[in-house]
Amino acid sequence: MNYDAVLLVSFGGPESKEEVIPFLENVLRGRNIPRERMLTVAEHYYHFEGKSPINQQTRELIAALETELQHNGPKLPVYWGNRNWHPLLPETLRKMKQDGIRRAVAFVTSAYSSYSGCRQYREDIARAQSEVGQDAPEVDKLRAFFNHPAFIEVTVERVREALRAVPADARGNIQIIYTAHSIPHSMANTSDYVKQLEEVRRLVSGALGQQNDVLVYQSRSGVPGQSWLEPDILDYLREVKSKSLASAVVLAPISFISDHMEVLYDLDVEARQLCDLLSLPMTRAKTVGVHPKFIGMIRELILERIDPAQERRALGSLGPRADVCAESCCPAPQRPARAHTS
């Protein structure tokens, strides 16, 4: 397959206080989320002066990928389009069309399969292509990479660093708490999200020789009463303390590739405050970020899409994800209606 560009697709985030509410309104459009909940989430951003770190981290990822492709090929330009904030996908595809780009391969900053982590991004791209109209670039999404050897290797390195940072007097029984973004059960039940997370947990802990580990969830949103994946990180930390499950904990946010807002606020602020209150020693593993092995993995995914004869590397029992998702894969969840009050 011949490509003339790489499209990096991310979630996007605000970069000032004035952008927070418009950004959140974009994120929540079509969802029956109470405005009070949106304003609560806005406070998380205001805690950091309204600036999410995700855009700057995406710029750093793009710069690293551009350098990798320039040095090792294929020498393709890298474009950037977001789901929820500028540069938005329609803006980017319009620019690509003006630049004469006809076919691009897309790297989405989500390692796993689920509606919000895969299919919705494909729908976003299709919607942007429709807005651009005739001669909009064709875009092929790269496969999910949760079990790619490089992603696992870097995650192992990050967790090992966090284990070493645990105070010496608290190392008697360290528990690794793998955290992932919670999603509704209606979404989890129609995807391999949990199965893939459990596979990453098993691969990483196996490489580290660790048996005291658990998978929990964070960053839940949604209407009250909707069933989401549990246990919640804060509830679980209380259980660790009350049941003496560990002398210290290492939090490893394996469903995120960068240290953006939901990592910084939910773990570095909320979880750390709770651990301090509980007198429970805590360290937090970094995400993969712009680790050279991770950047090399992106190049490898591009090469295997260009040449089907390339080896498709994967660890564990689930094998490499297909390039093209089945039509029935990760359907949109049924959203509950918001209750009306009189």
Coordinates of C-alpha atoms in Angstrom, one line a residue:
M1 CA 0.0 0.0 0.0
N2 CA 1.3 3.4 -0.9
Y3 CA 0.9 6.3 1.6
D4 CA 2.0 9.9 1.3
A5 CA 1.4 11.0 4.9
V6 CA 0.9 10.0 8.5
L7 CA -2.1 11.3 10.4
L8 CA -1.7 11.4 14.2
V9 CA -5.1 11.4 15.8
S10 CA -5.6 12.3 19.5
F11 CA -8.2 13.4 22.0
G12 CA -7.2 17.1 22.3
G13 CA -7.4 19.4 25.2
P14 CA -7.8 23.0 26.2
E15 CA -4.8 25.3 26.6
S16 CA -6.4 28.2 28.6
K17 CA -9.2 28.7 31.1
E18 CA -11.3 30.3 28.4
E19 CA -11.1 27.1 26.3
V20 CA -12.2 24.6 29.1
I21 CA -16.0 24.9 28.9
P22 CA -16.1 24.9 25.0
F23 CA -13.8 21.9 25.0
L24 CA -15.9 19.9 27.5
E25 CA -19.0 20.8 25.6
N26 CA -17.4 19.2 22.5
V27 CA -16.4 16.1 24.5
L28 CA -19.9 15.7 25.9
R29 CA -22.0 16.5 22.9
G30 CA -24.7 13.9 22.3
R31 CA -24.2 12.5 25.8
N32 CA -26.7 13.0 28.6
I33 CA -24.3 14.3 31.2
P34 CA -25.6 16.7 33.8
R35 CA -24.0 20.2 33.5
E36 CA -23.1 20.0 37.2
R37 CA -20.8 17.0 36.3
M38 CA -19.2 19.0 33.5
L39 CA -18.5 21.9 35.8
T40 CA -16.9 19.5 38.3
V41 CA -14.6 18.2 35.6
A42 CA -13.8 21.8 34.6
E43 CA -12.4 22.3 38.1
H44 CA -9.8 19.6 37.4
Y45 CA -8.6 21.7 34.4
Y46 CA -8.7 25.0 36.4
H47 CA -6.4 23.3 39.0
F48 CA -3.8 23.5 36.2
E49 CA -4.8 27.0 35.0
G50 CA -7.0 25.5 32.3
K51 CA -4.2 24.0 30.4
S52 CA -4.3 20.3 29.6
P53 CA -0.8 18.8 29.0
I54 CA -2.1 16.6 26.2
N55 CA -1.5 19.0 23.3
Q56 CA 2.1 19.7 24.3
Q57 CA 2.7 16.0 24.8
T58 CA 1.2 15.3 21.4
R59 CA 3.5 17.9 19.8
E60 CA 6.5 16.2 21.4
L61 CA 5.3 12.8 20.1
I62 CA 5.0 14.2 16.6
A63 CA 8.4 15.8 16.8
A64 CA 9.9 12.5 17.9
L65 CA 8.1 10.6 15.2
E66 CA 9.2 13.1 12.5
T67 CA 12.8 12.6 13.5
E68 CA 12.4 8.8 13.5
L69 CA 10.9 8.8 10.0
Q70 CA 13.4 11.3 8.7
H71 CA 16.3 9.1 9.9
N72 CA 15.0 5.7 9.3
G73 CA 12.1 6.1 6.8
P74 CA 9.6 6.1 5.3
K75 CA 10.0 9.8 4.9
L76 CA 6.4 10.8 5.2
P77 CA 5.0 14.1 6.6
V78 CA 3.1 13.9 9.9
Y79 CA -0.2 15.8 10.3
W80 CA -2.1 16.2 13.5
G81 CA -5.9 16.1 14.0
N82 CA -7.9 15.9 17.3
R83 CA -11.3 14.6 18.2
N84 CA -12.3 17.4 20.5
W85 CA -10.1 20.5 20.2
H86 CA -7.9 22.3 17.8
P87 CA -6.4 21.2 15.5
L88 CA -9.7 19.4 14.8
L89 CA -9.8 16.6 12.3
P90 CA -11.8 18.5 9.6
E91 CA -9.3 21.4 9.7
T92 CA -6.4 18.9 9.3
L93 CA -7.9 16.9 6.5
R94 CA -8.7 20.1 4.7
K95 CA -5.0 21.1 5.0
M96 CA -3.9 17.7 3.8
K97 CA -6.2 18.0 0.8
Q98 CA -4.7 21.4 0.0
D99 CA -1.2 19.9 0.3
G100 CA -2.1 17.2 -2.3
I101 CA -2.2 14.3 0.2
R102 CA -4.3 11.5 -1.3
R103 CA -3.8 8.6 1.2
A104 CA -2.6 8.6 4.8
V105 CA -2.1 6.1 7.5
A106 CA -3.5 7.1 10.9
F107 CA -1.9 6.4 14.3
V108 CA -4.5 6.9 17.1
T109 CA -3.2 7.5 20.6
S110 CA -5.2 4.7 22.0
A111 CA -3.7 1.2 22.5
Y112 CA -6.8 -0.8 23.0
S113 CA -10.1 -1.9 21.4
S114 CA -13.3 -0.3 22.5
Y115 CA -15.9 2.0 21.0
S116 CA -14.3 5.2 22.4
G117 CA -10.8 4.0 21.8
C118 CA -11.1 2.7 18.3
R119 CA -14.4 2.8 16.4
Q120 CA -15.3 6.3 17.5
Y121 CA -12.0 7.6 16.1
R122 CA -12.8 5.9 12.8
E123 CA -16.2 7.6 12.8
D124 CA -14.6 10.9 13.6
I125 CA -12.3 10.5 10.6
A126 CA -15.2 9.5 8.3
R127 CA -17.2 12.5 9.5
A128 CA -14.2 14.8 8.8
Q129 CA -13.8 13.3 5.3
S130 CA -17.5 14.0 4.7
E131 CA -17.1 17.7 5.7
V132 CA -14.1 18.1 3.5
G133 CA -16.0 16.6 0.6
Q134 CA -14.7 15.5 -2.8
D135 CA -11.0 14.5 -2.9
A136 CA -10.7 14.3 0.9
P137 CA -7.7 12.1 1.7
E138 CA -8.3 8.4 2.2
V139 CA -7.2 7.4 5.8
D140 CA -6.3 3.9 7.0
K141 CA -6.1 3.4 10.8
L142 CA -3.2 1.4 12.2
R143 CA -4.0 -1.6 14.4
A144 CA -4.4 -1.6 18.2
F145 CA -1.0 -2.0 19.7
F146 CA -1.6 -3.0 23.4
N147 CA 0.4 -6.3 23.1
H148 CA 3.1 -5.0 20.7
P149 CA 6.5 -6.0 22.3
A150 CA 7.8 -2.4 22.3
F151 CA 4.7 -1.1 24.2
I152 CA 5.1 -3.9 26.8
E153 CA 8.8 -3.4 27.1
V154 CA 8.5 0.3 27.7
T155 CA 5.6 -0.2 30.2
V156 CA 7.8 -2.8 32.1
E157 CA 10.6 -0.2 32.2
R158 CA 8.3 2.5 33.6
V159 CA 6.8 0.2 36.3
R160 CA 10.3 -1.0 37.2
E161 CA 11.4 2.6 37.7
A162 CA 8.4 3.2 40.0
L163 CA 9.1 0.1 42.0
R164 CA 12.7 1.3 42.6
A165 CA 11.3 4.6 43.8
V166 CA 9.3 3.0 46.7
P167 CA 10.9 4.0 50.0
A168 CA 13.2 1.2 51.3
D169 CA 11.2 0.8 54.6
A170 CA 8.0 0.2 52.6
R171 CA 9.1 -2.6 50.2
G172 CA 7.9 -5.5 52.3
N173 CA 4.8 -6.1 50.2
I174 CA 4.4 -3.8 47.2
Q175 CA 1.3 -4.1 45.1
I176 CA 1.2 -2.9 41.5
I177 CA -2.2 -1.3 40.8
Y178 CA -2.7 -1.1 37.1
T179 CA -5.2 1.6 36.2
A180 CA -7.3 2.0 33.1
H181 CA -9.9 4.5 32.0
S182 CA -13.3 3.2 33.1
I183 CA -16.0 2.7 30.4
P184 CA -19.6 1.7 30.7
H185 CA -20.4 -2.0 30.9
S186 CA -22.5 -1.6 27.8
M187 CA -19.3 -0.6 25.9
A188 CA -17.0 -3.2 27.7
N189 CA -19.4 -6.0 26.9
T190 CA -19.1 -5.5 23.2
S191 CA -15.3 -5.2 23.0
D192 CA -12.1 -6.9 24.1
Y193 CA -11.1 -3.9 26.2
V194 CA -11.0 -5.7 29.6
K195 CA -9.4 -8.9 28.1
Q196 CA -6.7 -6.7 26.5
L197 CA -6.0 -4.8 29.7
E198 CA -5.7 -8.1 31.7
E199 CA -3.3 -9.4 29.0
V200 CA -1.1 -6.3 29.5
R201 CA -1.3 -6.7 33.3
R202 CA -0.2 -10.4 32.9
L203 CA 2.7 -9.6 30.5
V204 CA 4.1 -6.7 32.5
S205 CA 3.9 -8.4 35.9
G206 CA 5.3 -11.6 34.4
A207 CA 8.3 -9.7 33.0
L208 CA 8.8 -8.1 36.4
G209 CA 8.4 -11.3 38.4
Q210 CA 5.5 -9.7 40.4
Q211 CA 2.5 -11.5 41.7
N212 CA 0.8 -8.9 43.9
D213 CA -1.0 -6.9 41.3
V214 CA -4.6 -5.8 40.4
L215 CA -6.4 -4.0 37.7
V216 CA -8.7 -1.1 38.7
Y217 CA -10.4 1.8 36.9
Q218 CA -10.3 5.6 37.0
S219 CA -11.8 8.7 35.5
R220 CA -15.4 7.5 35.4
S221 CA -17.9 9.9 33.9
G222 CA -21.5 9.5 32.8
V223 CA -25.0 9.8 34.1
P224 CA -25.8 8.7 37.6
G225 CA -27.0 5.1 37.8
Q226 CA -25.1 3.9 34.7
S227 CA -23.0 0.8 35.2
W228 CA -19.3 1.3 34.6
L229 CA -16.2 -0.9 35.1
E230 CA -15.0 -1.1 38.7
P231 CA -13.4 -1.1 41.2
D232 CA -12.7 2.6 41.2
I233 CA -9.1 3.5 42.1
L234 CA -10.0 5.5 45.2
D235 CA -12.3 2.9 46.6
Y236 CA -9.7 0.3 46.0
L237 CA -6.9 2.3 47.8
R238 CA -9.2 2.4 50.9
E239 CA -9.6 -1.3 50.7
V240 CA -5.8 -1.8 50.4
K241 CA -5.4 0.1 53.7
S242 CA -8.3 -1.4 55.5
K243 CA -7.4 -5.0 54.6
S244 CA -3.6 -4.5 54.8
L245 CA -3.2 -5.8 51.3
A246 CA 0.2 -4.0 50.7
S247 CA 2.9 -2.1 52.4
A248 CA 3.1 0.3 49.5
V249 CA 1.5 0.7 46.1
V250 CA 2.7 1.5 42.6
L251 CA 0.1 3.0 40.3
A252 CA 0.6 2.1 36.6
P253 CA -1.7 3.9 34.2
I254 CA -1.6 1.4 31.4
S255 CA -4.5 2.6 29.3
F256 CA -2.9 6.0 28.7
I257 CA 0.1 6.7 26.5
S258 CA 0.9 10.2 28.0
D259 CA 0.8 11.9 31.3
H260 CA -2.2 14.0 30.5
M261 CA -5.0 15.5 32.6
E262 CA -6.7 12.3 33.8
V263 CA -3.3 10.9 34.9
L264 CA -2.1 14.2 36.5
Y265 CA -5.4 15.0 38.4
D266 CA -6.9 11.6 39.1
L267 CA -3.7 9.9 40.1
D268 CA -1.1 12.6 41.0
V269 CA -3.6 14.8 42.9
E270 CA -6.7 12.8 44.0
A271 CA -5.0 9.3 44.5
R272 CA -1.9 10.8 46.1
Q273 CA -3.9 12.9 48.5
L274 CA -5.9 9.9 49.6
C275 CA -2.7 7.8 50.0
D276 CA -1.2 10.5 52.1
L277 CA -4.3 10.6 54.2
L278 CA -4.2 6.8 54.6
S279 CA -0.4 6.8 55.3
L280 CA 0.0 4.4 52.3
P281 CA 3.3 4.9 50.4
M282 CA 2.6 5.5 46.7
T283 CA 4.6 5.9 43.6
R284 CA 3.3 6.4 40.1
A285 CA 4.8 4.9 37.0
K286 CA 5.2 7.1 34.0
T287 CA 3.3 6.4 30.8
V288 CA 5.2 5.4 27.6
G289 CA 5.4 9.0 26.4
V290 CA 8.1 9.6 23.8
H291 CA 10.3 6.7 24.8
P292 CA 12.5 5.8 21.8
K293 CA 11.2 2.2 21.7
F294 CA 7.6 3.4 21.6
I295 CA 8.4 5.8 18.7
G296 CA 10.1 3.0 16.9
M297 CA 7.0 0.9 17.4
I298 CA 4.9 3.5 15.6
R299 CA 7.3 3.4 12.6
E300 CA 7.1 -0.5 12.7
L301 CA 3.3 -0.3 12.5
I302 CA 3.5 2.0 9.5
L303 CA 5.9 -0.3 7.7
E304 CA 3.8 -3.4 8.3
R305 CA 0.8 -1.5 6.9
I306 CA 2.8 -0.5 3.8
D307 CA 4.1 -4.0 3.3
P308 CA 1.8 -7.0 4.3
A309 CA 4.9 -9.3 4.2
Q310 CA 6.4 -7.5 7.2
E311 CA 6.3 -9.4 10.5
R312 CA 3.3 -8.4 12.7
R313 CA 4.8 -8.6 16.2
A314 CA 2.7 -9.3 19.3
L315 CA 3.2 -10.9 22.7
G316 CA 0.9 -13.1 24.7
S317 CA -2.0 -15.2 23.6
L318 CA -4.2 -12.7 21.8
G319 CA -2.1 -12.2 18.7
P320 CA -1.8 -9.1 16.5
R321 CA -5.0 -7.2 16.0
A322 CA -6.4 -7.1 12.5
D323 CA -5.7 -4.1 10.3
V324 CA -9.3 -3.6 9.4
C325 CA -11.9 -4.0 12.1
A326 CA -15.0 -6.2 11.5
E327 CA -18.2 -4.3 10.8
S328 CA -19.6 -5.6 14.1
C329 CA -16.5 -4.7 16.1
C330 CA -17.0 -2.3 19.1
P331 CA -20.4 -1.0 18.3
A332 CA -21.6 2.3 19.9
P333 CA -23.1 1.7 23.4
Q334 CA -26.7 2.4 24.1
R335 CA -26.8 5.6 26.1
P336 CA -29.4 5.8 28.9
A337 CA -31.8 8.7 28.8
R338 CA -31.3 11.5 31.2
A339 CA -33.9 11.7 33.9
H340 CA -36.1 14.8 33.7
T341 CA -37.0 16.7 36.9
S342 CA -40.0 19.0 37.3

